[in-house]
Short mmCIF file of C-alpha atoms and ligand atoms in Angstrom, two decimals:
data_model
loop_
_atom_site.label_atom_id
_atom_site.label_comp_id
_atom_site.label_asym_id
_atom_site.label_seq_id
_atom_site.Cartn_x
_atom_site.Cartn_y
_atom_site.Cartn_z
CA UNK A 1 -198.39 20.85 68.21
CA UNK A 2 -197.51 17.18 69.11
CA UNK A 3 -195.26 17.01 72.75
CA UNK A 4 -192.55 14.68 70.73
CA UNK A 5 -191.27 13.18 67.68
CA UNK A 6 -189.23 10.86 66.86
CA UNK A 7 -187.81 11.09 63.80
CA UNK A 8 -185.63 9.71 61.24
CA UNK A 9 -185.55 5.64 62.70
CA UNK A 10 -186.65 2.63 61.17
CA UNK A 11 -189.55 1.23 63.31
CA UNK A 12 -189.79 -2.63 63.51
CA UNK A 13 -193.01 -4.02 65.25
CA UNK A 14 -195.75 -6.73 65.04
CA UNK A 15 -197.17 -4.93 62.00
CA UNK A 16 -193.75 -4.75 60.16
CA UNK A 17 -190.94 -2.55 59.29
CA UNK A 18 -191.05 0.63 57.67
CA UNK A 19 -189.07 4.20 57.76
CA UNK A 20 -191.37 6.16 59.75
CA UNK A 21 -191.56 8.96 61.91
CA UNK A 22 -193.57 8.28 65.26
CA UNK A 23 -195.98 11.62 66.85
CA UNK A 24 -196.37 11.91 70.21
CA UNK A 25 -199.00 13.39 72.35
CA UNK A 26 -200.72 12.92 75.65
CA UNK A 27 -198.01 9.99 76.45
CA UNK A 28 -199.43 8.43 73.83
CA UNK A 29 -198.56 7.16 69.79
CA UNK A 30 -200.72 9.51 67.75
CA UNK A 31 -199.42 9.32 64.86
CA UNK A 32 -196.92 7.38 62.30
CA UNK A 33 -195.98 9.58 59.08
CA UNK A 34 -193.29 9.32 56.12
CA UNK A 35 -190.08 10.92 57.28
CA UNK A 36 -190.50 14.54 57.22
CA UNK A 37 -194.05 14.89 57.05
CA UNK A 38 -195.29 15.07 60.88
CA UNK A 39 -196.91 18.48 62.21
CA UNK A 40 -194.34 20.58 64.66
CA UNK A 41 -193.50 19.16 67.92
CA UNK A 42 -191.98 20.54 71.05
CA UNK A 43 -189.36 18.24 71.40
CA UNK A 44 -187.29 16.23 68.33
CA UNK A 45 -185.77 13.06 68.98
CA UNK A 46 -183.67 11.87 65.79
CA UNK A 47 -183.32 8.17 65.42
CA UNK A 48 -181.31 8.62 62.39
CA UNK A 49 -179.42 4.67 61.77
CA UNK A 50 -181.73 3.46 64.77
CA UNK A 51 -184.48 1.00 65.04
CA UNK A 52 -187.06 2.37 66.77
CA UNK A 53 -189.06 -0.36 69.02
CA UNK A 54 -192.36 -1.00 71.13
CA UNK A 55 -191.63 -1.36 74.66
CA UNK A 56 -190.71 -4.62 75.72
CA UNK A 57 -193.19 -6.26 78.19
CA UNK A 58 -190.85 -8.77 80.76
CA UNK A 59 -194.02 -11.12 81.38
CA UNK A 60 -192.27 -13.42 84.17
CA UNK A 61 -190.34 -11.16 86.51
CA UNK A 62 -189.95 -11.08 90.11
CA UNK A 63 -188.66 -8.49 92.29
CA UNK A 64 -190.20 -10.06 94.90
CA UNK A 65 -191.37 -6.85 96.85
CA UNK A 66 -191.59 -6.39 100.05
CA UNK A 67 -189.87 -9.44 100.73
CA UNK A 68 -185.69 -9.57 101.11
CA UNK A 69 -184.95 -6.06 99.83
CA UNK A 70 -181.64 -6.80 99.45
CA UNK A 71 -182.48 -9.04 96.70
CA UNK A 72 -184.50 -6.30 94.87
CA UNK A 73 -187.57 -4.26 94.73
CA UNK A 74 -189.14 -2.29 92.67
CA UNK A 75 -187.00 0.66 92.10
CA UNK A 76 -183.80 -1.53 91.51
CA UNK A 77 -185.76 -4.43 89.22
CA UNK A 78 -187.17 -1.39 87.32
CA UNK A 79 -184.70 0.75 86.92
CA UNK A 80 -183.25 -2.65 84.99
CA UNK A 81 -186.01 -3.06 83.83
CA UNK A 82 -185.58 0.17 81.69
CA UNK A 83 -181.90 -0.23 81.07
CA UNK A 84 -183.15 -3.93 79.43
CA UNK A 85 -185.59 -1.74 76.91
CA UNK A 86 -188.68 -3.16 79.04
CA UNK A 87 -191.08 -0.37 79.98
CA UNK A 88 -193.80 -3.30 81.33
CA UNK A 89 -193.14 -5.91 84.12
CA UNK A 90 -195.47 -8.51 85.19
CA UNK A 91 -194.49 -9.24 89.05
CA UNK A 92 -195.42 -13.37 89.71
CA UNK A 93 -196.71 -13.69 92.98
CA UNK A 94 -193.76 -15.42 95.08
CA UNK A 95 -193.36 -12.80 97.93
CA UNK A 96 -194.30 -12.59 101.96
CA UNK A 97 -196.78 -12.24 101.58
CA UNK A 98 -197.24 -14.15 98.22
CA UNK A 99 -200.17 -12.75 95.80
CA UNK A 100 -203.10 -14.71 96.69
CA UNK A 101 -205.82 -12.30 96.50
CA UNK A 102 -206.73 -8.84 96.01
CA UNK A 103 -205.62 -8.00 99.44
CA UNK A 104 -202.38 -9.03 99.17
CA UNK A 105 -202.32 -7.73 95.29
CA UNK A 106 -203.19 -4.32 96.49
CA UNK A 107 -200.39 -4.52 99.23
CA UNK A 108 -197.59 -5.68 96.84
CA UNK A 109 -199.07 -2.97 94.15
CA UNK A 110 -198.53 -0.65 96.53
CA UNK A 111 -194.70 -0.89 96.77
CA UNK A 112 -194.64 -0.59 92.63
CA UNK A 113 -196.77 2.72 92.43
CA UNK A 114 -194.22 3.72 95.40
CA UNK A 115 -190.94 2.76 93.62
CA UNK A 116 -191.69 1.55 89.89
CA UNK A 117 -189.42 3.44 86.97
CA UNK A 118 -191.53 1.59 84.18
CA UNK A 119 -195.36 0.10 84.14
CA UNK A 120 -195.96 -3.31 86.89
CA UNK A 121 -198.84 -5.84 86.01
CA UNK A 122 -199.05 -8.49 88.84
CA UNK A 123 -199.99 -12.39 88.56
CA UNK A 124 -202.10 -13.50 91.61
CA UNK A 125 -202.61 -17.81 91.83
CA UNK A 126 -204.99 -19.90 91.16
CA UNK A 127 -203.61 -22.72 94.01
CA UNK A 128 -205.54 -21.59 96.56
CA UNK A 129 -208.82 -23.49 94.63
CA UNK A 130 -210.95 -20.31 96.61
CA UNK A 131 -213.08 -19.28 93.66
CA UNK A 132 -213.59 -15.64 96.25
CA UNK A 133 -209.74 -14.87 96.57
CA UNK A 134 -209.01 -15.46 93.14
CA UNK A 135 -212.09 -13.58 92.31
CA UNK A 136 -210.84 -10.77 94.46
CA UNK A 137 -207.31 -10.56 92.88
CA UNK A 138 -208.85 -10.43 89.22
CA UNK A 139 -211.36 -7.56 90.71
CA UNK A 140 -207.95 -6.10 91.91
CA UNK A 141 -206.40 -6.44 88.27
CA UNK A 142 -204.61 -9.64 88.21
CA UNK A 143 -203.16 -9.96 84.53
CA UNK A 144 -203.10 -13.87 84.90
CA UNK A 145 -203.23 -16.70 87.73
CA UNK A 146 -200.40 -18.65 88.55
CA UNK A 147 -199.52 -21.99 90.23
CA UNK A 148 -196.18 -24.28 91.27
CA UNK A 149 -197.05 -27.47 90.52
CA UNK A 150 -195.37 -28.70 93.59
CA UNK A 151 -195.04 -29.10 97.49
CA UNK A 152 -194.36 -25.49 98.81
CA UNK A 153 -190.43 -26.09 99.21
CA UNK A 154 -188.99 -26.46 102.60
CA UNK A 155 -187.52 -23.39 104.51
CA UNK A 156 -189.59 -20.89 102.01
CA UNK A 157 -193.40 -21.73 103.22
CA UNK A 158 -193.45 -17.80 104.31
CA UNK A 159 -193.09 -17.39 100.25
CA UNK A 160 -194.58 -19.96 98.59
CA UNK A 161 -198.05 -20.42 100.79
CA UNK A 162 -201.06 -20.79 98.91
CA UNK A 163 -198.76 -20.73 95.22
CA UNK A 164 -198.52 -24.93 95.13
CA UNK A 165 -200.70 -27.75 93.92
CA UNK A 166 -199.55 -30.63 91.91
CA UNK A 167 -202.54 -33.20 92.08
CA UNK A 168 -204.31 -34.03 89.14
CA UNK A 169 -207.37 -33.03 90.64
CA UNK A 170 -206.29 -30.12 92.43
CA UNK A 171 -204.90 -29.00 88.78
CA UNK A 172 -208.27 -29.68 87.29
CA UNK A 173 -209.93 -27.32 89.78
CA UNK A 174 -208.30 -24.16 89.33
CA UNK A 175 -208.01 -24.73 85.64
CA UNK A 176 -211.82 -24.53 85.73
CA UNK A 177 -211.73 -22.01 88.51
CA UNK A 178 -209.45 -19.64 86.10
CA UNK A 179 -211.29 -20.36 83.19
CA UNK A 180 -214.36 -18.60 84.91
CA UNK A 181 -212.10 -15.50 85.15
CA UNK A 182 -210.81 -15.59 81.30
CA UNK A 183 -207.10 -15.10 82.35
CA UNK A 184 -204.72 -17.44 81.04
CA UNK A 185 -203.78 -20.46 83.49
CA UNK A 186 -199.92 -19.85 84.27
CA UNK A 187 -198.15 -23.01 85.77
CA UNK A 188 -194.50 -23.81 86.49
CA UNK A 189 -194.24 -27.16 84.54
CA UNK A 190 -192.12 -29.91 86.30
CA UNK A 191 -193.62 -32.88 87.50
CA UNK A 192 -193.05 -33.06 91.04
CA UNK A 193 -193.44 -36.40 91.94
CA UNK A 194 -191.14 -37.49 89.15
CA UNK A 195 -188.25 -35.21 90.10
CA UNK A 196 -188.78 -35.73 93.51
CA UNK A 197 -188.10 -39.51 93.33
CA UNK A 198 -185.00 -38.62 90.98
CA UNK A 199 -183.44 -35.97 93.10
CA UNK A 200 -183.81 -38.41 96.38
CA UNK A 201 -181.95 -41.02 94.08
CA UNK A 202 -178.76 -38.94 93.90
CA UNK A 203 -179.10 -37.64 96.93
CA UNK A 204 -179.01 -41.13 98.89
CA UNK A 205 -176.17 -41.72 96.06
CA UNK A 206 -174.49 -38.68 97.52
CA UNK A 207 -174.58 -36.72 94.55
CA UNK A 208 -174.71 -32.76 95.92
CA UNK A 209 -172.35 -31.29 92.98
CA UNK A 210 -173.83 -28.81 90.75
CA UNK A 211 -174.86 -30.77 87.59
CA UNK A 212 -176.75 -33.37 90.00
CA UNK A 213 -179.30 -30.14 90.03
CA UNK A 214 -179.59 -30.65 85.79
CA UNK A 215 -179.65 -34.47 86.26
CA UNK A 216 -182.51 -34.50 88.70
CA UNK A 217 -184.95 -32.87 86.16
CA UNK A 218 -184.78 -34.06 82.90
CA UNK A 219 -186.07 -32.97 79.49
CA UNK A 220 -188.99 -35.78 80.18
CA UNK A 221 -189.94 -34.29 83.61
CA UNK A 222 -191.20 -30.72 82.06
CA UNK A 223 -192.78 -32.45 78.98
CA UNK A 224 -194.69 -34.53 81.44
CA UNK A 225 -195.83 -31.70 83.45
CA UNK A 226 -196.67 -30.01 80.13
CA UNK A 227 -198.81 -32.80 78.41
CA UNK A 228 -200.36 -32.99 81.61
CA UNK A 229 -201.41 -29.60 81.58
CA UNK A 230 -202.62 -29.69 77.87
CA UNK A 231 -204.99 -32.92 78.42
CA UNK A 232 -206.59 -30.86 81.38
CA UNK A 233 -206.72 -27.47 79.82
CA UNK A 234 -208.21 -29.34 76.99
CA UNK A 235 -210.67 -30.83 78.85
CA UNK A 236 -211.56 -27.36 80.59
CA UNK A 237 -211.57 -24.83 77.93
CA UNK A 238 -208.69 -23.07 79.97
CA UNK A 239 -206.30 -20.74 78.30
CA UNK A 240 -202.93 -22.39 79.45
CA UNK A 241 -199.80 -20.54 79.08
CA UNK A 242 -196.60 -21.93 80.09
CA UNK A 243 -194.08 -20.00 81.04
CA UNK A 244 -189.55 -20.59 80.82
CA UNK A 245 -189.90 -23.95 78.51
CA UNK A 246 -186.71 -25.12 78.30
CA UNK A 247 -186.69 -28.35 76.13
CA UNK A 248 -186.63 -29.87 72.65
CA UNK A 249 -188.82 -32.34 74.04
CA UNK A 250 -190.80 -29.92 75.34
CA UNK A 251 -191.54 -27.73 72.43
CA UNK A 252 -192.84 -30.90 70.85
CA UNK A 253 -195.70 -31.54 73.26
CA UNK A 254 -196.53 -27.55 72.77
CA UNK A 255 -196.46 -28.09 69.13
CA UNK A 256 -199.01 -30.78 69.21
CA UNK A 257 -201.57 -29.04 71.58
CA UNK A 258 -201.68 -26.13 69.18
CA UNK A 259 -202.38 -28.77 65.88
CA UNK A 260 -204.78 -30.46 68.04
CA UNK A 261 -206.11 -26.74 68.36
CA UNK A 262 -206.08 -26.48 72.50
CA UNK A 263 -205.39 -23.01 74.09
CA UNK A 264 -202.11 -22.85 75.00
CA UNK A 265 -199.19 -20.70 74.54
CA UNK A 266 -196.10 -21.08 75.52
CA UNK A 267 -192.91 -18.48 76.75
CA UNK A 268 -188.99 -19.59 76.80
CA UNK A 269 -186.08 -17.25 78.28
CA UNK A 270 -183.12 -16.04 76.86
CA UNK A 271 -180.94 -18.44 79.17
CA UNK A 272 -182.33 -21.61 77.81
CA UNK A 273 -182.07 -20.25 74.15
CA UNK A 274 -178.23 -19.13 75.04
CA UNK A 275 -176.79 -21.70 77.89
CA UNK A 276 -176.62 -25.32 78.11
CA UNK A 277 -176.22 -27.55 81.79
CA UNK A 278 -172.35 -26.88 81.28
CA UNK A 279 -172.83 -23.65 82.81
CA UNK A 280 -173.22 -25.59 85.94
CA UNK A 281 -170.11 -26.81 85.98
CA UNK A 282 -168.85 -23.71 85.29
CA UNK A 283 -170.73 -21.48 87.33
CA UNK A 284 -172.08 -23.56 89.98
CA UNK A 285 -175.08 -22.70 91.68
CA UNK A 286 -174.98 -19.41 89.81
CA UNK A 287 -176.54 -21.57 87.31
CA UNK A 288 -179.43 -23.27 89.08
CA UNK A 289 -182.38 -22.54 87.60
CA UNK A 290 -186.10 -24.40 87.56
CA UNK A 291 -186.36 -25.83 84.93
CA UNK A 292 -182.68 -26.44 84.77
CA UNK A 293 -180.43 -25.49 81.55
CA UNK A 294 -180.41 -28.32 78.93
CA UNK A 295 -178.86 -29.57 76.18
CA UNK A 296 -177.25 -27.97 72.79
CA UNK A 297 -180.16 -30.09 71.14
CA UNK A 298 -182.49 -28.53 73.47
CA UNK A 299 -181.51 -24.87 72.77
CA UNK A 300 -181.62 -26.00 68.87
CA UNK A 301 -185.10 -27.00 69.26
CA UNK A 302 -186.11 -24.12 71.49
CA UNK A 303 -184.96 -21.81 68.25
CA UNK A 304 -186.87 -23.97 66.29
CA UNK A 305 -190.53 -23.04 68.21
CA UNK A 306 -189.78 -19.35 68.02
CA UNK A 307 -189.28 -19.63 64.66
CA UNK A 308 -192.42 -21.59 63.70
CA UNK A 309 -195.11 -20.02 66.19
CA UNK A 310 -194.53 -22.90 68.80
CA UNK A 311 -193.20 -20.63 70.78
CA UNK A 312 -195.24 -17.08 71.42
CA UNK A 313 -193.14 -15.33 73.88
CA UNK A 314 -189.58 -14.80 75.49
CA UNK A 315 -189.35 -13.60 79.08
CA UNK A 316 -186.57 -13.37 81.35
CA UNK A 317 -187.76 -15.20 84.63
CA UNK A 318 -185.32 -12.33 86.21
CA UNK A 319 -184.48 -13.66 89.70
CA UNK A 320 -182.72 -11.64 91.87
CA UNK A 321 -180.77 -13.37 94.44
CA UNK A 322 -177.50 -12.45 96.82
CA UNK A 323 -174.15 -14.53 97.06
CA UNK A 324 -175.35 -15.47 100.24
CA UNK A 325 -177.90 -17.49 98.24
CA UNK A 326 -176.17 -18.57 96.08
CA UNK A 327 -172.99 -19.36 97.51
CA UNK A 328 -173.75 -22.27 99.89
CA UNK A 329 -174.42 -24.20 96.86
CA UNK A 330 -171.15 -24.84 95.42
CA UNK A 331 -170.79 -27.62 98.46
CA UNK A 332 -174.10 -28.91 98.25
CA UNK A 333 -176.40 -27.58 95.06
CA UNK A 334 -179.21 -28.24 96.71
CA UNK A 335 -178.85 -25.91 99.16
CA UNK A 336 -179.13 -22.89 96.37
CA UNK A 337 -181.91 -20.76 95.56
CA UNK A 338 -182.36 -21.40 92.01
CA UNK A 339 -182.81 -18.72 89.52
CA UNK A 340 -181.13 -15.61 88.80
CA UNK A 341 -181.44 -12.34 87.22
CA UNK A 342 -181.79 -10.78 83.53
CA UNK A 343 -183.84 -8.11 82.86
CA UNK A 344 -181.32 -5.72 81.66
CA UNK A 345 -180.30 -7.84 78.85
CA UNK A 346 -183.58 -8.84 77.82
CA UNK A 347 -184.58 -6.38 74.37
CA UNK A 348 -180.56 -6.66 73.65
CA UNK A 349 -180.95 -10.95 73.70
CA UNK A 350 -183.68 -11.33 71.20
CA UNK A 351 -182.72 -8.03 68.75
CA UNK A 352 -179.49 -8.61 68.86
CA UNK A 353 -180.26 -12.71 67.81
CA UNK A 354 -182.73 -11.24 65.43
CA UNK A 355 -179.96 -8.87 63.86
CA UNK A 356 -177.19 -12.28 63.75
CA UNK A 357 -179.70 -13.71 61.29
CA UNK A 358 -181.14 -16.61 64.20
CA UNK A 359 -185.12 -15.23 63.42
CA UNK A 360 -186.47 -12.22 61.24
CA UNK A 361 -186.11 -8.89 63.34
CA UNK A 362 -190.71 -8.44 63.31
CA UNK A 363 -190.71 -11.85 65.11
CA UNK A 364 -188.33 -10.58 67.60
CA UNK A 365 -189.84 -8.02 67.84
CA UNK A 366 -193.37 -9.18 68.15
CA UNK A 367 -192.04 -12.21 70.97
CA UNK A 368 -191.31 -9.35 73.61
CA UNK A 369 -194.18 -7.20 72.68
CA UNK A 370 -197.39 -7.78 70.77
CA UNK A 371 -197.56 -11.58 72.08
CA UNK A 372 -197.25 -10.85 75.43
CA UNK A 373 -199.62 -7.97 75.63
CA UNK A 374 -202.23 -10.41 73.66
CA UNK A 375 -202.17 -13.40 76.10
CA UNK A 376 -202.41 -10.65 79.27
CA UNK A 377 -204.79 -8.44 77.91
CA UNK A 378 -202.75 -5.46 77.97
CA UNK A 379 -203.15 -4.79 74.25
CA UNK A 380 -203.40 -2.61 72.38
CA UNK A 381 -202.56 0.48 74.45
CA UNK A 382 -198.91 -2.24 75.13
CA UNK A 383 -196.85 -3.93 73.08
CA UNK A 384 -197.96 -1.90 69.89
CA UNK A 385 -196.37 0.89 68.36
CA UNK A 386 -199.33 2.20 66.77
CA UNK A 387 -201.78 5.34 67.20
CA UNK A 388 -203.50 5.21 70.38
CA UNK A 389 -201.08 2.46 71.69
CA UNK A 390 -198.64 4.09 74.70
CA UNK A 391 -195.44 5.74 74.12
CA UNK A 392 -193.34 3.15 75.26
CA UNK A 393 -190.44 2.94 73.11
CA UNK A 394 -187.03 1.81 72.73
CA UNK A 395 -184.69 3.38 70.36
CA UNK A 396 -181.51 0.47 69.53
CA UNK A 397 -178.26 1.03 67.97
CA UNK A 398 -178.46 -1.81 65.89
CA UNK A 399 -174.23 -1.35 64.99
CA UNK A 400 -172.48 -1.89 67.95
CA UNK A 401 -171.35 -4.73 69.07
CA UNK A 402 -171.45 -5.55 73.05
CA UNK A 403 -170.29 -7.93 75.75
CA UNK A 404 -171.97 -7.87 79.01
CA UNK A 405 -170.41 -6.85 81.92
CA UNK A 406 -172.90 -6.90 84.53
CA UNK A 407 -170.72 -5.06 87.04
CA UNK A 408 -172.89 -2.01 84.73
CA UNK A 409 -176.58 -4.01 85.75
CA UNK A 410 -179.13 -1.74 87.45
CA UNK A 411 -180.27 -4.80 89.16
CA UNK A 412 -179.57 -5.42 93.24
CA UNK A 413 -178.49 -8.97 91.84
CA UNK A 414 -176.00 -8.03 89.93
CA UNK A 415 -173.09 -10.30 91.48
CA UNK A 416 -175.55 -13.50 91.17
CA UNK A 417 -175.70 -12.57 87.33
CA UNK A 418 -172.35 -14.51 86.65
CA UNK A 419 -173.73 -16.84 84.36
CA UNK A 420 -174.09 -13.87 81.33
CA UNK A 421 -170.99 -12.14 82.18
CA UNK A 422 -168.93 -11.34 79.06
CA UNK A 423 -172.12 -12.85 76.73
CA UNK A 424 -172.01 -10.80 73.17
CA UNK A 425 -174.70 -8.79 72.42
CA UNK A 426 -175.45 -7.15 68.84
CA UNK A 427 -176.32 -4.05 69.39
CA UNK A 428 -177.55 -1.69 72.26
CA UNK A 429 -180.38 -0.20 73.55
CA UNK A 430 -179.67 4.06 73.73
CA UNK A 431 -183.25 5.12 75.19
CA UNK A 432 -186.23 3.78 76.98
CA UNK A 433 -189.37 5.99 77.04
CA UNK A 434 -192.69 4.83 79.06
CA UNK A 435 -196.00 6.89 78.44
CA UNK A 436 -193.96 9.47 76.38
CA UNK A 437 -191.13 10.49 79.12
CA UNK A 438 -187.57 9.19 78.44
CA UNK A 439 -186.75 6.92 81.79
CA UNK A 440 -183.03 5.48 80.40
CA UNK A 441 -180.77 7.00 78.13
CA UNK A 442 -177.34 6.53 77.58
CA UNK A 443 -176.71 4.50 80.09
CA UNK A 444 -178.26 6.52 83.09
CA UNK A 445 -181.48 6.13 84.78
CA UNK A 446 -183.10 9.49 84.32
CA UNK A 447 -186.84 8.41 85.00
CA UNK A 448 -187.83 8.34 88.70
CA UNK A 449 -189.83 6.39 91.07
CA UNK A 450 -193.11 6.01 91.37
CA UNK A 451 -193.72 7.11 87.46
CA UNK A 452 -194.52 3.47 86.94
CA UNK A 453 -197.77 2.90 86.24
CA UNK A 454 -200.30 0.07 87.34
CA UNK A 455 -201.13 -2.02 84.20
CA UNK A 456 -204.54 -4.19 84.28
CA UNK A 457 -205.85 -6.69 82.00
CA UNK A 458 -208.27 -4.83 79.42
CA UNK A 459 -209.57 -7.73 77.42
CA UNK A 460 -209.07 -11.15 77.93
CA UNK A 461 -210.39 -13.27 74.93
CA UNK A 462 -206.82 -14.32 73.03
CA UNK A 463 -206.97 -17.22 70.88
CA UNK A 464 -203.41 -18.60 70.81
CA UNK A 465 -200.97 -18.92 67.38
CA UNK A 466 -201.80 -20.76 64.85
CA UNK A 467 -198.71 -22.67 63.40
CA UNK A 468 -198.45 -21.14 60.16
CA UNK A 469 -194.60 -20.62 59.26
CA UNK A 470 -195.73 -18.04 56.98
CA UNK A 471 -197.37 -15.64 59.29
CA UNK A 472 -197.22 -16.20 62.22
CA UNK A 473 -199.00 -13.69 64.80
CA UNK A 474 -201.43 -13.99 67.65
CA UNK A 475 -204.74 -13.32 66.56
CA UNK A 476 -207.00 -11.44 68.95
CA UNK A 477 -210.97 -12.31 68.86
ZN1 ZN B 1 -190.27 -17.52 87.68
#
């Protein structure tokens, strides 16, 4: 007798698309049958006129745990989390203290298995250059190794410590330090010294308005950062992954490492593929992000690289941040915190795009799932909806249509969420199940904290896309 089926939906994932009915037992996918033919199970779900979905995995979050609670932790960012259709987060490392090392991996880790609705994964960094501390945050189950490729920012040193490098050389180093681990190489991609001269510009020209923020880091200063980054992780051997691109120009620097055949993959987030730098004249600092919001060529192209492999993964860089923030920047921008948060829209974004016609519903799919579990070694029990893989599934309403109002977001941030208020969304997500147990349904969080489990890298040897516009998946070795 299986504990669950699901029965009745039309399951969409990396493999394809099919009328199936999905077995569950143990927490776990055990078995995928023609409708109606499944053994008996305790408990029927019918997904009759739903889509019936992997889990999404959120591979750049922060809740930012133990640090400003009133931003978020883990039961807030999770419980969004599972109202976004994501039953896997992977928590980067900015926090006080920031993930350095296993000790302060295991500290932070402790607050998730605490207060976590749905599975955590955490990045540790590579910035340090300490070959032991990085050692000990792999040995503590580090999913990948992150660094800012800049000067730890004034007035945040108790956050940022040990995260920043920009040198060349200092770059070099941990990619070679990481590549000894076989975790992908994470880096934020601006280049500092550019920006830094730019932003001083219009600051001496008293520029302190909002779109100054966009006009300090042009499309040029990521794809800089990011053909940096390729010539070194080229010369290393490193598996590079690049998280929130946000540029045409960009994408085309990506595109060329993977024809020149160099390890890199690259993620983008659903407010570069939906927002351009007029939101910052809308919305003010609500808007600041790193990298800033483009152009309406720039989200074109970003479409582009999902479409054609460029592109392997979409994330939500969900930061959670209060008015009191935010607020001070609509006098001065630079006084902001940039970022802000997303999570709860996240599985709705890229179906609901997929079901408008913008890219085929499997490559949706497979962006927020099978991708990201292949570059963080979390596959196949994530990001599959196959036997063996975990039960963590979304079932999606793929007929309504939906505006956000994120006065309804489980996040803490929910007022610094401005930017997507009102933003259509094709469809909804009903239910979110982790490991088998039903943690959002209907609108209410009925999962509880501390179910979340710890997720740890289980093989680590992904060979990036190949551009093929054909078929396009990641291909694990
Ligand atoms: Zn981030």
């Amino acid at each position: 007798m299986l504990d669950l089926e699901v029965i009745n939906g039309t399951v969409v994932s990396a493999e394809g698309q099919a009328r199936l009915d999905v077995g569950v037992d143990g927490g776990r996918v055990v078995l995928l049958a023609a409708p109606g033919s499944l053994p008996a199970a305790a408990e029927t779900i019918d997904a009759t006129g739903l889509l019936v979905l992997p889990g999404t995995i959120d591979s750049h979050f922060h809740c930012r745990a133990p640090s400003f609670p009133e931003r978020e932790d883990f039961a807030s960012g999770t419980r969004a989390a599972a109202a976004g259709g994501v039953t896997t987060v992977l928590e980067m490392p900015i926090s006080v203290p920031p993930t350095t090392d296993g000790t302060t991996l295991a500290l932070r880790r402790a607050h998730a298995q605490r207060d976590a609705y749905v599975d955590v994964g955490f990045y540790s960094s590579s910035a340090t250059l300490d070959r032991d501390r990085i050692g000990s945050a792999v040995a503590e189950g580090a999913v990948a190794l992150k660094a800012f490729l800049q000067e730890v920012p004034a007035g945040r040193e108790s956050e940022f410590d040990g995260l920043c490098i920009h040198r060349n050389d200092e770059i070099l180093r941990a990619l070679e330090l990481v590549t000894e681990t076989g975790l992908p190489a994470v880096f934020h991609a601006e280049d500092y010294p550019t920006y830094s001269l730019l932003e001083r510009r219009l600051r001496d020209a008293g520029r302190h308005d909002p779109p100054a923020h966009g006009e300090g880091r042009p499309d040029y200063v990521e794809a800089l950062a990011i053909g940096n980054l390729i010539l070194l992780a080229a010369a290393t051997g490193a598996r590079l992954h690049i998280p929130h691109v946000s540029s045409a120009l960009a994408v085309d620097v990506i595109r060329d490492g993977k024809r020149r055949g160099v390890s890199v993959t690259a993620e983008t987030c659903p407010q570069y593929l939906a927002l351009t730098a007029a939101a910052l004249q809308e919305h003010g600092p609500y808007a600041k992000c790193n990298p800033p919001l483009k152009s309406a060529d720039d989200v074109a192209g970003l479409w582009e690289g999902l479409r054609d492999g460029t592109i392997d993964t979409v994330a939500t860089d969900h930061s959670p941040f209060t008015p009191a923030d935010k607020e001070p920047g609509w006098d001065n921008i630079w006084r902001a915190n940039p970022g802000f948060p997303g999570v709860d829209i996240l599985t709705p974004f890229l179906i609901g795009a997929a079901l408008d016609g913008k890219l085929p519903l499997e490559r949706a799919v497979t962006l927020i799932t099978a991708n990201p579990a292949d570059i963080f070694g979390l596959a196949p029990r994530k990001g599959r909806l196959i036997p063996g893989a975990d039960a963590d599934l979304v079932l999606y309403d793929p007929t309504v249509r939906d505006t956000v109002d994120t006065a309804s977001w489980q996040t803490r941030a929910q007022s610094s969420g401005r930017v997507w208020q009102g933003y259509p969304l094709t469809g909804r997500v009903l239910t979110t199940m982790v490991r088998g147990t039903i943690v959002y349904d209907r609108g209410e969080i009925v999962g509880s904290p501390g179910y979340g489990a710890i997720v740890r890298p289980t093989k680590t040897s992904v060979t990036p896309v190949a551009l093929d516009q054909s078929a396009i998946h990641v291909v694990a070795s």
